CSV table of C-alpha atoms and ligand atoms in Angstrom, one decimal:
chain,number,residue,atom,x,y,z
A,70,UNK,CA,0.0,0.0,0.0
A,71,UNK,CA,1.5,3.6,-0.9
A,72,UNK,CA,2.6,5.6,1.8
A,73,UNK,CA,2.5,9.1,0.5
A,74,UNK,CA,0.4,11.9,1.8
A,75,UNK,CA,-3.3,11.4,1.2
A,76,UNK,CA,-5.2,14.9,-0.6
A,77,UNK,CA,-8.3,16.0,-1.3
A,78,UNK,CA,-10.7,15.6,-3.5
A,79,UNK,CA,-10.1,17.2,-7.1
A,80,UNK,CA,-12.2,20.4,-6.7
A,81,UNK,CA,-13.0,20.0,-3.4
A,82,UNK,CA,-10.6,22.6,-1.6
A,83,UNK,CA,-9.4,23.8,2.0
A,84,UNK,CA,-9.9,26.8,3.4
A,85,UNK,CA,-7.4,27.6,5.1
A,86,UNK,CA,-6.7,29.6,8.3
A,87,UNK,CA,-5.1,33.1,5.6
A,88,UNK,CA,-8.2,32.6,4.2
A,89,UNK,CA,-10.9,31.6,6.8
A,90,UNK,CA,-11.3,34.8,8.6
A,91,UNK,CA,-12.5,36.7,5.4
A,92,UNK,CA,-14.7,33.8,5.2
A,93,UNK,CA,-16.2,35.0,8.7
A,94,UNK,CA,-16.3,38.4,7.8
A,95,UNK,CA,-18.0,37.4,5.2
A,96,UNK,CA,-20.4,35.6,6.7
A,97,UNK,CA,-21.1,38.2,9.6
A,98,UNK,CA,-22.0,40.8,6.9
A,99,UNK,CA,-23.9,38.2,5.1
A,100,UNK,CA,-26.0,37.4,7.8
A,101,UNK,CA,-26.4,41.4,9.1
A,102,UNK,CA,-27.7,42.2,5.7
A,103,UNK,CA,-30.1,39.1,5.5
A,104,UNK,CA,-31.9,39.9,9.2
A,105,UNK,CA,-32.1,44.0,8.0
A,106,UNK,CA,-34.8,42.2,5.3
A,107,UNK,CA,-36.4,40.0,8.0
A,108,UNK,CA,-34.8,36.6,6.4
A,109,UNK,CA,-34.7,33.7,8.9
A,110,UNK,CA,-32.1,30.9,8.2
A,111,UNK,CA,-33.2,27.2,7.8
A,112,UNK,CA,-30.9,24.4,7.8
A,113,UNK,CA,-31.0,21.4,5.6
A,114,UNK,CA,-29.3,18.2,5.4
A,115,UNK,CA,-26.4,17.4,2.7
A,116,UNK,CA,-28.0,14.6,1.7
A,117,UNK,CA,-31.2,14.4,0.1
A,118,UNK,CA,-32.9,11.6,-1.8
A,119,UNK,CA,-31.6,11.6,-5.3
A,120,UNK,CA,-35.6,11.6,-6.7
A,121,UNK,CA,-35.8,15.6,-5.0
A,122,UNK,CA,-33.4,16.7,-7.6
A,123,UNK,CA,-34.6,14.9,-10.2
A,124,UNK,CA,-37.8,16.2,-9.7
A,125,UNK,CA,-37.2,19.4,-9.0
A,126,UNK,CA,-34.3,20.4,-11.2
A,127,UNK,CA,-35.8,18.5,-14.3
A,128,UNK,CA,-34.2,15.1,-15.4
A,129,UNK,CA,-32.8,17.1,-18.4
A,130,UNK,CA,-30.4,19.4,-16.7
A,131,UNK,CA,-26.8,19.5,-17.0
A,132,UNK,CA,-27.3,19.1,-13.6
A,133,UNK,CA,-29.3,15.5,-13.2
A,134,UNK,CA,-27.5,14.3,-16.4
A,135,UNK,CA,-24.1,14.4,-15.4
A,136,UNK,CA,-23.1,16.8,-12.3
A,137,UNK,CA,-24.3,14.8,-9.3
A,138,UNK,CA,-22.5,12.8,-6.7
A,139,UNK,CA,-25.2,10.6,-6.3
A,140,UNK,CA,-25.0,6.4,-4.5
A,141,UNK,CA,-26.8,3.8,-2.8
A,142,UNK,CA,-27.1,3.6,0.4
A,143,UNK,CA,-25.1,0.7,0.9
A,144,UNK,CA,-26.9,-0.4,4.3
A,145,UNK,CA,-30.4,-0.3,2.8
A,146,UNK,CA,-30.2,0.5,-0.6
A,147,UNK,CA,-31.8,4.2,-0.8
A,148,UNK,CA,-31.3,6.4,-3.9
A,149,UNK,CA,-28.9,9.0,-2.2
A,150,UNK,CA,-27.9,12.9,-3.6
A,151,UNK,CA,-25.1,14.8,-2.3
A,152,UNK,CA,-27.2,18.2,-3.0
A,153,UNK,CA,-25.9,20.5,-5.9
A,154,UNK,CA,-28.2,23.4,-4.9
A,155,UNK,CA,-30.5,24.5,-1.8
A,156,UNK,CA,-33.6,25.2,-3.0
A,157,UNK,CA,-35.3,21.9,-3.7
A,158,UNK,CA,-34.3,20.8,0.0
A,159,UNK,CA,-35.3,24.2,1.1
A,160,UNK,CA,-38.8,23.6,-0.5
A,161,UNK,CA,-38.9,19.7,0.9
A,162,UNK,CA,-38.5,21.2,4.3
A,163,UNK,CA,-40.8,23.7,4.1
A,164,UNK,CA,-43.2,21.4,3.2
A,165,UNK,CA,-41.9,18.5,5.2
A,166,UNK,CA,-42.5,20.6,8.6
A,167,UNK,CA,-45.7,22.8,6.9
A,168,UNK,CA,-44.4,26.0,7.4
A,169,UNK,CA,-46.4,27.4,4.8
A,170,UNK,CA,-49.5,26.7,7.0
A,171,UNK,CA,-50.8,30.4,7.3
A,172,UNK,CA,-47.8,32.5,6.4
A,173,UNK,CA,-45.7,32.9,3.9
A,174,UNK,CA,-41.7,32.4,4.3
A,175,UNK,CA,-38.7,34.6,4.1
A,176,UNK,CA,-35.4,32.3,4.4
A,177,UNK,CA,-32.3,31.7,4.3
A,178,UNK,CA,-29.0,29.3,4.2
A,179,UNK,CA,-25.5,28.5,4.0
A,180,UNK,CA,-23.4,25.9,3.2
A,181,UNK,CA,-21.6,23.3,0.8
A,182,UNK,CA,-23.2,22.1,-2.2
A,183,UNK,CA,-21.8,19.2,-4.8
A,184,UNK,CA,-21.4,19.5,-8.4
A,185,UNK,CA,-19.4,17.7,-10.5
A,186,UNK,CA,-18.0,19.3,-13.0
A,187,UNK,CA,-14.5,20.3,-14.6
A,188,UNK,CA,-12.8,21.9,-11.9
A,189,UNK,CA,-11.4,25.5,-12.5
A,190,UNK,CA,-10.6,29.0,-11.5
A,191,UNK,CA,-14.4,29.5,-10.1
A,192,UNK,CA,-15.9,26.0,-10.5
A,193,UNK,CA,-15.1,23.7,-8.2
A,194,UNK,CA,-17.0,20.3,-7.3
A,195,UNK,CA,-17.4,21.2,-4.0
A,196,UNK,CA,-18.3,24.7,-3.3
A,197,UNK,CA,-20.2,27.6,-1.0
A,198,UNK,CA,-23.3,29.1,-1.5
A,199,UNK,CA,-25.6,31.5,0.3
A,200,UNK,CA,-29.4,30.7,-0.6
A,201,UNK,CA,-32.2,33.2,0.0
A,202,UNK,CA,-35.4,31.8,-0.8
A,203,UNK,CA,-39.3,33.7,-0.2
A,204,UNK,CA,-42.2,31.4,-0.5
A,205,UNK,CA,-45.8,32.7,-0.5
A,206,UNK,CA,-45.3,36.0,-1.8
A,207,UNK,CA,-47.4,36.2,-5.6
A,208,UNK,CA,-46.2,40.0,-6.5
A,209,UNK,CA,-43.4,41.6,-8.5
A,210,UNK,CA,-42.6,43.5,-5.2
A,211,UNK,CA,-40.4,40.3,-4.0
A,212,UNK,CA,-38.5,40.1,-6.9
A,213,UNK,CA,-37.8,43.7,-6.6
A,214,UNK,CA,-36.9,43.3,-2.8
A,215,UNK,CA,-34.4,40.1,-3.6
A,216,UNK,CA,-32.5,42.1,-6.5
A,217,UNK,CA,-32.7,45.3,-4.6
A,218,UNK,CA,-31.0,43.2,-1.6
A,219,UNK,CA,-28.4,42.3,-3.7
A,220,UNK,CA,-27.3,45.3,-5.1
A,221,UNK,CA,-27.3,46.3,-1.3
A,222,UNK,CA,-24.9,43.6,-0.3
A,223,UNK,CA,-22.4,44.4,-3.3
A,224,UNK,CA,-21.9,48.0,-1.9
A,225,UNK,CA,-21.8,46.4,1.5
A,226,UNK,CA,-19.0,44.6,0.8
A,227,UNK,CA,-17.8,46.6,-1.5
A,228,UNK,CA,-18.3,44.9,-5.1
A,229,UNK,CA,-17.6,47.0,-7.9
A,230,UNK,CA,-18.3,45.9,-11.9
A,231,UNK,CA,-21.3,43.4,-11.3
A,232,UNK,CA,-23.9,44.1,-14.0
A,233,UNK,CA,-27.8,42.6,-13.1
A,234,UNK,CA,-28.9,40.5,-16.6
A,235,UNK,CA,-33.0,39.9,-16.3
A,236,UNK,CA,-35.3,38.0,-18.3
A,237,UNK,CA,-38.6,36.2,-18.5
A,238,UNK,CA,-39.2,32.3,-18.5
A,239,UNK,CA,-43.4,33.6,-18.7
A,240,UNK,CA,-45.9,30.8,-17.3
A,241,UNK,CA,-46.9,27.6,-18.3
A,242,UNK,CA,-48.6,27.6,-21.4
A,243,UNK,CA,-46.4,30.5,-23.0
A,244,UNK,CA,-43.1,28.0,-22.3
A,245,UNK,CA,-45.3,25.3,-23.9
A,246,UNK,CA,-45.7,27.2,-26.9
A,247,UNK,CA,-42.3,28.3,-27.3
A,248,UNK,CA,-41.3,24.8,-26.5
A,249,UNK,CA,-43.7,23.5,-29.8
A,250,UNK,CA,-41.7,26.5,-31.7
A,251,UNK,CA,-38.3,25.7,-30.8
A,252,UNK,CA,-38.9,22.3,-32.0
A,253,UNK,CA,-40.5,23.0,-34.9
A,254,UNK,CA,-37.2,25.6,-35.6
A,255,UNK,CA,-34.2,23.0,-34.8
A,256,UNK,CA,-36.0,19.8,-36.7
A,257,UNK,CA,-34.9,21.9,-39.9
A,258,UNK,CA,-31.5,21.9,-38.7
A,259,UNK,CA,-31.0,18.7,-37.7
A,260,UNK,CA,-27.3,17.6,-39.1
A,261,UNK,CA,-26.1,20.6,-37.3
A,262,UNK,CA,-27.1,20.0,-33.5
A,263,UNK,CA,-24.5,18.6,-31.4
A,264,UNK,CA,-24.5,15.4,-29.5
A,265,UNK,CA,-26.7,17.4,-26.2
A,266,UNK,CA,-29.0,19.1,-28.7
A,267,UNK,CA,-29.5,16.1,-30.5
A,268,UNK,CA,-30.6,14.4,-27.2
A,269,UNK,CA,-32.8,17.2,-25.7
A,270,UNK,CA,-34.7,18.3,-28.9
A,271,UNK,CA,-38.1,16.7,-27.6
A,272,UNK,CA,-36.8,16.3,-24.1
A,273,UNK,CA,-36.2,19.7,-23.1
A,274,UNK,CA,-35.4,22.4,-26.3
A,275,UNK,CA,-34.7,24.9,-23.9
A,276,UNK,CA,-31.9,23.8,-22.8
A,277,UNK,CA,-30.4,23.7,-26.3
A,278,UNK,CA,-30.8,27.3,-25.9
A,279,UNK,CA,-28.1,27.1,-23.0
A,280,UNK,CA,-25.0,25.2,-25.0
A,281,UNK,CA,-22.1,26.7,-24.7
A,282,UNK,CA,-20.9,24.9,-28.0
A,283,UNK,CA,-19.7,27.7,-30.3
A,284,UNK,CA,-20.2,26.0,-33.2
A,285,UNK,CA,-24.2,26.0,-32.0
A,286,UNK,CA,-24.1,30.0,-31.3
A,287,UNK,CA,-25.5,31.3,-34.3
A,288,UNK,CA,-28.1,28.9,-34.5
A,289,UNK,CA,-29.3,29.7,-31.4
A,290,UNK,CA,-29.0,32.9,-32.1
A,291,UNK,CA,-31.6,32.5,-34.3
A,292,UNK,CA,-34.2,30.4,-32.4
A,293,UNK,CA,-37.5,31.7,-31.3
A,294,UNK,CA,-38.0,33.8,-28.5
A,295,UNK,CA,-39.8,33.4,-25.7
A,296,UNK,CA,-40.6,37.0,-25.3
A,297,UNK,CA,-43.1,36.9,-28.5
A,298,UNK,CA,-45.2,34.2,-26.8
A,299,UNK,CA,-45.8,35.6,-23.6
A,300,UNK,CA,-49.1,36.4,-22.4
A,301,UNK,CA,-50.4,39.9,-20.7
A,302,UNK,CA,-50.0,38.7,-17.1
A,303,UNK,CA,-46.3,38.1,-17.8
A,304,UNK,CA,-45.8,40.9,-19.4
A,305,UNK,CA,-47.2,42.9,-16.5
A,306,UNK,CA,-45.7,41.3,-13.8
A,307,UNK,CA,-42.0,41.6,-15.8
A,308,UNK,CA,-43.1,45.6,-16.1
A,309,UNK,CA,-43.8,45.7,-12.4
A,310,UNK,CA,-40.5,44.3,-11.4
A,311,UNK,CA,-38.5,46.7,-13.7
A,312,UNK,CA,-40.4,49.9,-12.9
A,313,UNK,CA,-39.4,49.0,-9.6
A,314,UNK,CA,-35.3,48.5,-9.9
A,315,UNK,CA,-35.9,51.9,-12.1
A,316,UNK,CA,-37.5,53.4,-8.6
A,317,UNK,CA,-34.3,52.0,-7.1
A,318,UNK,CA,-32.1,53.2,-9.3
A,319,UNK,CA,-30.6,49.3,-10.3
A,320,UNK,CA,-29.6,49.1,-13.5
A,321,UNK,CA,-30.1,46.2,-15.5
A,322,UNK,CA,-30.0,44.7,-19.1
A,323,UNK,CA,-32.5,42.2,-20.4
A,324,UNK,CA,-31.1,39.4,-22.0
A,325,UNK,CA,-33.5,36.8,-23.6
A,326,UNK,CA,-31.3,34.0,-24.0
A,327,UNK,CA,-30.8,33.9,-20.5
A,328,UNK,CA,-33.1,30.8,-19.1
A,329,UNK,CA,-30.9,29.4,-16.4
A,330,UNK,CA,-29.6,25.4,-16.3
A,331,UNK,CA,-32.9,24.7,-13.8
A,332,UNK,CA,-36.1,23.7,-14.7
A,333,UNK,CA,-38.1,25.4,-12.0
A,334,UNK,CA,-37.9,28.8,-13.1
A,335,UNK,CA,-40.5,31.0,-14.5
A,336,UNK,CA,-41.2,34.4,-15.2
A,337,UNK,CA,-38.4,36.7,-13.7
A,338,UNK,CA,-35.1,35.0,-13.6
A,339,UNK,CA,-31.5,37.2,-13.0
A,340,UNK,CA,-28.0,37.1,-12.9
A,341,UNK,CA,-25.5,39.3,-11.6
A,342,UNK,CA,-22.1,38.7,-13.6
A,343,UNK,CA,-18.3,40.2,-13.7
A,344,UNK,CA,-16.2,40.2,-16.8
A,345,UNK,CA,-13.3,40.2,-13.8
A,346,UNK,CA,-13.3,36.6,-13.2
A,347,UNK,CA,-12.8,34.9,-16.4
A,348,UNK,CA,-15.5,32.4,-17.6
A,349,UNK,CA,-17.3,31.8,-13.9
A,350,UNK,CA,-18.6,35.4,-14.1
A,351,UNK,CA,-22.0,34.3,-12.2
A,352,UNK,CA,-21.3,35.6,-8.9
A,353,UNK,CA,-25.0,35.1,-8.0
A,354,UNK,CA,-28.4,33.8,-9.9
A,355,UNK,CA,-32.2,33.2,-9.2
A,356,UNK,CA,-35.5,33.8,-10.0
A,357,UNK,CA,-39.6,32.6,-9.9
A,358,UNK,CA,-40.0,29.2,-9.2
A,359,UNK,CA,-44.2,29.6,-8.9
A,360,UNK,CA,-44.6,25.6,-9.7
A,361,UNK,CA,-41.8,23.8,-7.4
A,362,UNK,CA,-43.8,23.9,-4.3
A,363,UNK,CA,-46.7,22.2,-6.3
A,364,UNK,CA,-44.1,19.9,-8.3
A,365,UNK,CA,-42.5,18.4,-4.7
A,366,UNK,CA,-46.2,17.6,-4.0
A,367,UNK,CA,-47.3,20.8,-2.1
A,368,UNK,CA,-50.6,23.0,-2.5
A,369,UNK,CA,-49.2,25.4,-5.0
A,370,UNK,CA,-47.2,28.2,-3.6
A,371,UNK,CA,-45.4,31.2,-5.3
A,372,UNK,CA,-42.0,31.5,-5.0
A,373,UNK,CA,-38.9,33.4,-5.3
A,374,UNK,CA,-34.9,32.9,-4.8
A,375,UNK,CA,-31.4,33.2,-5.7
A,376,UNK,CA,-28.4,31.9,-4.3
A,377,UNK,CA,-24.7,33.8,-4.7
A,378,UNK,CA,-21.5,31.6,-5.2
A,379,UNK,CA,-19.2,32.4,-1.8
A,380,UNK,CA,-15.9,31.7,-3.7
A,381,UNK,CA,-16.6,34.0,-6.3
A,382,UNK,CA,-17.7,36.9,-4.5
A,383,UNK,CA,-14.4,36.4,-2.2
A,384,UNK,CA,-12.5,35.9,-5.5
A,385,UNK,CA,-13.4,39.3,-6.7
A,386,UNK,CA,-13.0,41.0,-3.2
A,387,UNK,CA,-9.5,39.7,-3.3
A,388,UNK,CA,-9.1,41.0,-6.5
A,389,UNK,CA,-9.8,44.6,-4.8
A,390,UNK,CA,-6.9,44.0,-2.3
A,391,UNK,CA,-9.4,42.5,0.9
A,392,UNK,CA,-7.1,40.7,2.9
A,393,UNK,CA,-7.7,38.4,5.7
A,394,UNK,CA,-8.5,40.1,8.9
A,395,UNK,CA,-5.6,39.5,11.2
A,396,UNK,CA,-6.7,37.6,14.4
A,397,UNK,CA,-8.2,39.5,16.9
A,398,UNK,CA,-6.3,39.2,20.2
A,399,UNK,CA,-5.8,41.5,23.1
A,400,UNK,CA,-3.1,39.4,25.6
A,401,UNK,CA,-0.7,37.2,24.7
A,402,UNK,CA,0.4,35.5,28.3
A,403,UNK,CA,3.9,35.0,28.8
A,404,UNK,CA,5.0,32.8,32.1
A,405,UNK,CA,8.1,30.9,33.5
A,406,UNK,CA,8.4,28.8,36.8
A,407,UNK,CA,6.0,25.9,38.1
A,408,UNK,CA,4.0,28.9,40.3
A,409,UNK,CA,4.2,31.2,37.6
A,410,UNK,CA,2.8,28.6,35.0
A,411,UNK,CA,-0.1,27.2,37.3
A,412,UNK,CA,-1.0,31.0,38.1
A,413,UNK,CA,-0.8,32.1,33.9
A,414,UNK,CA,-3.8,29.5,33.5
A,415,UNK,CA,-5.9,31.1,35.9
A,416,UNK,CA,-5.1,34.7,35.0
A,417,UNK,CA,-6.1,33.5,31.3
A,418,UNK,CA,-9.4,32.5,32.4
A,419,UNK,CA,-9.9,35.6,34.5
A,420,UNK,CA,-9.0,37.9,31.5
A,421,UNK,CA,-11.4,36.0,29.4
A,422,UNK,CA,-14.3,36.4,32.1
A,423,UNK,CA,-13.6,40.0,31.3
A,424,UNK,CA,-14.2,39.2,27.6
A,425,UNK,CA,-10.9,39.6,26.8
A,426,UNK,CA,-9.3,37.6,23.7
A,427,UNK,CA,-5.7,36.0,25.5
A,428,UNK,CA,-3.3,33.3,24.2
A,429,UNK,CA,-1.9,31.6,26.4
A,430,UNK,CA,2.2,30.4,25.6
A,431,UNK,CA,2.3,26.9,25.8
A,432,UNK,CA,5.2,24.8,25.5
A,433,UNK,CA,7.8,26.9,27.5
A,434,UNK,CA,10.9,28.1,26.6
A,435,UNK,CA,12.9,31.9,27.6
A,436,UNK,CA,11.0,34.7,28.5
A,437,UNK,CA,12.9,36.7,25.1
A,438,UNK,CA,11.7,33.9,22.9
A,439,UNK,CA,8.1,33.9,24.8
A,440,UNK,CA,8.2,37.8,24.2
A,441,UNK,CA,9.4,37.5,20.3
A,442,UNK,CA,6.1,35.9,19.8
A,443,UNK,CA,3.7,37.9,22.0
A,444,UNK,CA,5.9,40.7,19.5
A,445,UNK,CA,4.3,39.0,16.1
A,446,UNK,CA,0.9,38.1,17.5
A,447,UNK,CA,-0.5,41.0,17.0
A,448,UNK,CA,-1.7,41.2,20.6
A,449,UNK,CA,-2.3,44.3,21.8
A,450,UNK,CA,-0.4,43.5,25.4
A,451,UNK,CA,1.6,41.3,26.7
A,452,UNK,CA,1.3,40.1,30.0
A,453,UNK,CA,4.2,38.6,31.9
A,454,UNK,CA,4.2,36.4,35.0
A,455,UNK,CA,7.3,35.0,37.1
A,456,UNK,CA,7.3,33.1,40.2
A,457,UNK,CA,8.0,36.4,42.1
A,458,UNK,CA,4.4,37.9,40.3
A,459,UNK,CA,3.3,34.7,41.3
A,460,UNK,CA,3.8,35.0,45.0
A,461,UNK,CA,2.8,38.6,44.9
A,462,UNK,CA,-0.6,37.7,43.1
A,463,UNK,CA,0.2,40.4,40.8
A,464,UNK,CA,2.1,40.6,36.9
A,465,UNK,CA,3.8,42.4,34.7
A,466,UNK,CA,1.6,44.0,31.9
A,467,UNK,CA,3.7,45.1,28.8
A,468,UNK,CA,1.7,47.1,25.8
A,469,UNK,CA,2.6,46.2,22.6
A,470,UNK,CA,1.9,48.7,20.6
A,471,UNK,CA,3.5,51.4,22.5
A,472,UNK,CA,3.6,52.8,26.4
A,473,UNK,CA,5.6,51.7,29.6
A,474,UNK,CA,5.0,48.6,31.2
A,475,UNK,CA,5.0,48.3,34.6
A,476,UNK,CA,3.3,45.8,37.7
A,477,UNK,CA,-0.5,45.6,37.9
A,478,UNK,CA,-2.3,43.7,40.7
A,479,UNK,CA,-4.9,41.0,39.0
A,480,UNK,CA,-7.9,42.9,40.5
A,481,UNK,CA,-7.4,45.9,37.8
A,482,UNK,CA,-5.8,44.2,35.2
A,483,UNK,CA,-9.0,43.6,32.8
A,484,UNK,CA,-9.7,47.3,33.1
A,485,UNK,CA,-5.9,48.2,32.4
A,486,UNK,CA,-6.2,46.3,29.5
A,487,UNK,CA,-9.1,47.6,28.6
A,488,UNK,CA,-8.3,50.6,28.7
A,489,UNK,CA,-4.9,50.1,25.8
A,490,UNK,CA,-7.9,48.0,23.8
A,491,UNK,CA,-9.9,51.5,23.8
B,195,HAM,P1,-27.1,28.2,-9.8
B,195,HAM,O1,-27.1,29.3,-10.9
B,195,HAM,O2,-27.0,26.8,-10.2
B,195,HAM,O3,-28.5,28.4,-9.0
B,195,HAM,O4,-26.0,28.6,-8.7
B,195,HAM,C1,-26.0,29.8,-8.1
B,195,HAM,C2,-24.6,30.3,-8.0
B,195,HAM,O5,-23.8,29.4,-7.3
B,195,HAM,C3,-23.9,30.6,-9.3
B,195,HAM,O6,-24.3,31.8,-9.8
B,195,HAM,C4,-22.4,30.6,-8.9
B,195,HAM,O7,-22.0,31.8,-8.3
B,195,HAM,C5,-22.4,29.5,-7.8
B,195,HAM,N1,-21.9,28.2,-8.4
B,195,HAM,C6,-22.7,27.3,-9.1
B,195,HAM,N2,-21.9,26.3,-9.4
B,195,HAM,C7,-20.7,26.5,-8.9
B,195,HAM,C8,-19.4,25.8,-8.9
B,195,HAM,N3,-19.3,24.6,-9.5
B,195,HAM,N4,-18.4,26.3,-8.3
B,195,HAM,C9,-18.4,27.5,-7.7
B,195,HAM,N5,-19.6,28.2,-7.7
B,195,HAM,C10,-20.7,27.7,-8.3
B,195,HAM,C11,-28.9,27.7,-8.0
B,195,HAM,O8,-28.2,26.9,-7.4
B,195,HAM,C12,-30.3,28.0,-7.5
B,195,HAM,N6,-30.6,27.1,-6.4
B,195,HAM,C13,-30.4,29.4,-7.1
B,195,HAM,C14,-31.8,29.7,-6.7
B,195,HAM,C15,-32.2,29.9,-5.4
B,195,HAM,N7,-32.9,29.9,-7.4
B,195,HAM,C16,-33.9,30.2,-6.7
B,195,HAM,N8,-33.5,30.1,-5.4
C-alpha cells in the first residue's frame, strides 16, 4: 500500500486559516444584511434523496445528467444525492415541517453544495453558497426586494463591476408554446445539433438554448424567442419588477437568452455577472420558481430565490486588495516557573471572564523567545508572569503597541487592559 500523503478531492478545496477569517467576515456581513430584510435561516441536510433533484431540477439538466455525486445507500439500498443546490431541499423542508401553513416564508442558508463538473478557476465540485429563498409571496414586489438586496450587499462589501442581466421564463402555457416552436425551428437543422442538442430536442429544447458549443451559437442565435409568446400577465408582472429597480435606481439589461440550467424557473429569472473573473462570471443567480412547491407535491405556492457563489464573491474582493482580517487578540500571556505557569492559566481565564481575547504560551521556553512571539501576534499587550508575580498575586503587563509597562495587581488588570484595547 502507498505511503505518501493522502489529498483531497479534485475540486473539493481547504480553506485555510489566511483565508478563513475573510470567510467569517463574510459571513457576519452576510447574515447582518439578510436579518435588516427579516430573512430567517433554515438548515437542511447534505443529503437528500436523489428523486428531490430529479424532480425538481428536471431530469434534463446539465445538472441531473451528469453533475451529481449521487449512490446507494449501501446499508439499505436508498437512492442518495449529495445536493448540488439549496432550493429543492429548502422547498422539501418547508413542506416536510408545513411552514407554509398560514404565512408565507422569508429564508435563508449557508453551506456546501456538490457539483461535479470540470474543476477551474471558479468552478469547483465542492463549493459555497448562500441561498435566499421567499415562499408565499405572488407579487413583483419580492422580486424587486431580492434584486434590490443584492445590489445592497455588493456596496456592503464593497463589489464594484457586477452588472444585473434579467429575463422572462413567462408561465406555463407561454413556455409550452415556445417549446412546440423551438422544435418546430431545430427539426430543420437537424445535421447541425450537437451530440446534447440532439438528445434534448423533444426532451427539453430549452436547454439547447443554453449550449455553450460555439459551433451551435449562431443557431441559437436565431431560435425563437420566448418573449413573442408571452401572455399579458407576464408581461405585466416583468413591467412591475423593472419599474421597480428603475424606482431604485438598479440598473439592468434584459437578456433573452438567459433561461438558467434549472427547470423550476418561470417568469423573472436574474444574474448578476463580472467580466473580472474569467469564464465563472456568475457571482449570483435566481429567480420565480411559482410551480416547485406544487411539483415536490405541495398545495401550489409562489416562490422566489437566488443563491450567490461564496468563492466568487471572495475571489473578486480579493481581486480589490481584501485581505484576511488579522486575528483578533488582546493578551498574549507569557510565564516561567512551576508557580508562575499554574497561576498564567488562571489569570487566562480571568482575562477571558472579562471578555478579553488572550493566548496563552504553551510549550515553554525563555521569557525573550516567549516575548518575540507575544511581538508578532498581533496582541495588543503582553502580559508577563514570574514566580516572584506569582507569589505577589500580581504581573507584569507590557503594551505592545507602544507605552511603559510596569506591575499591575490582577484585581485591575482587565480594566488596564481595557483601557490600551480603547
Ligand atoms: P445556480 O445558478 O446553479 O442556481 O447557482 C447559483 C450560484 O452558485 C452561481 O451563480 C455561482 O455563483 C455558484 N456556483 C454554481 N456552481 C458552482 C461551482 N461549480 N463552483 C463555484 N460556484 C458555483 C442555484 O443553485 C439555484 N438554487 C439558485 C436559486 C435559489 N434559485 C432560486 N432560489
Amino acid at each position: 500500500m502507498s505511503n505518501s500523503p493522502l489529498q483531497a478531492v479534485r475540486g473539493m478545496n481547504d480553506i485555510l486559516p489566511d483565508e478563513a477569517g475573510l470567510w467569517l467576515w463574510f459571513e457576519d456581513t452576510v447574515r447582518d444584511w439578510l436579518e435588516s430584510y427579516g430573512y430567517r435561516n433554515i438548515r437542511m441536510p447534505l443529503v437528500e434523496p436523489t428523486a428531490l433533484f430529479k424532480r425538481a431540477i428536471g431530469e434534463v439538466t446539465d445538472i441531473v445528467e451528469k453533475e451529481m455525486y449521487s449512490f446507494e445507500d449501501s446499508l439499505n439500498g436508498d437512492h442518495l444525492t449529495l445536493r448540488p443546490e439549496g432550493t429543492a431541499s429548502c422547498v422539501r423542508a418547508v413542506l416536510q415541517h408545513n411552514l407554509l401553513y398560514n404565512a408565507p416564508q422569508r429564508l435563508w442558508y449557508a453551506g456546501q453544495m456538490f457539483r461535479h463538473e470540470r474543476p477551474q478557476k471558479g468552478r469547483y465540485r465542492q463549493f459555497h453558497q448562500i441561498g435566499v429563498e421567499s415562499l408565499g409571496f405572488v407579487g413583483p414586489d419580492i422580486d424587486a426586494e431580492q434584486i434590490v438586496m443584492c445590489a445592497r450587499l455588493w456596496r456592503k462589501l464593497g463589489i464594484r463591476d457586477v452588472a444585473l442581466q434579467l429575463n422572462t421564463l413567462g408561465d406555463v402555457a407561454s413556455r409550452q408554446r415556445h417549446r412546440d416552436k423551438l422544435i418546430t425551428y431545430f427539426e430543420q437543422y437537424k445535421d447541425v445539433l450537437d451530440a446534447d442538442a440532439t438528445r434534448r430536442l423533444y426532451s427539453n429544447p430549452l436547454r439547447i438554448l443554453d449550449t455553450k458549443n460555439p459551433a451551435m451559437q449562431e443557431l441559437v442565435a436565431g431560435a425563437p424567442k420566448l418573449m413573442d409568446e408571452l401572455d399579458a400577465e407576464a408581461i405585466a408582472h416583468f413591467e412591475a419588477v423593472q419599474a421597480l429597480l428603475k424606482r431604485h435606481d438598479i440598473a439592468y439589461e434584459i437578456n433573452p437568452r438567459l433561461v438558467r440550467g434549472l427547470d423550476y424557473y418561470n417568469r423573472t429569472v436574474f444574474e448578476w455577472v463580472t467580466t473580472r473573473l474569467g469564464a465563472q462570471g456568475t457571482i449570483c443567480a435566481g429567480g420565480r420558481y411559482d410551480g416547485l412547491v406544487a411539483q415536490i407535491g405541495g398545495k401550489p405556492a409562489p416562490a422566489c430565490g437566488f443563491a450567490m457563489g461564496v468563492e466568487r464573491l471572495l475571489a473578486l474582493m480579493q481581486e480589490d486588495g481584501m485581505q484576511n482580517p488579522p486575528m483578533p487578540l488582546d493578551v498574549y500571556l507569557v510565564h516561567q516557573g512551576e508557580q508562575a505557569s499554574a497561576f498564567a492559566t488562571l489569570v487566562a481565564e480571568a482575562l477571558r471572564d472579562a471578555d478579553l481575547r488572550v493566548l496563552l504560551h504553551c510549550g515553554g521556553g525563555s521569557f525573550k523567545s516567549q516575548m518575540k512571539k507575544a511581538d508578532s501576534s498581533g496582541a495588543v499587550c503582553a502580559v508577563i508572569i514570574g514566580d516572584d508575580e506569582a507569589a505577589a498575586n500580581e504581573v507584569t503587563l507590557k503594551p505592545l503597541r507602544g507605552g511603559e509597562q510596569g506591575k499591575v495587581a490582577l484585581a485591575v488588570l482587565a480594566q488596564k487592559i481595557k483601557a490600551l484595547t480603547e
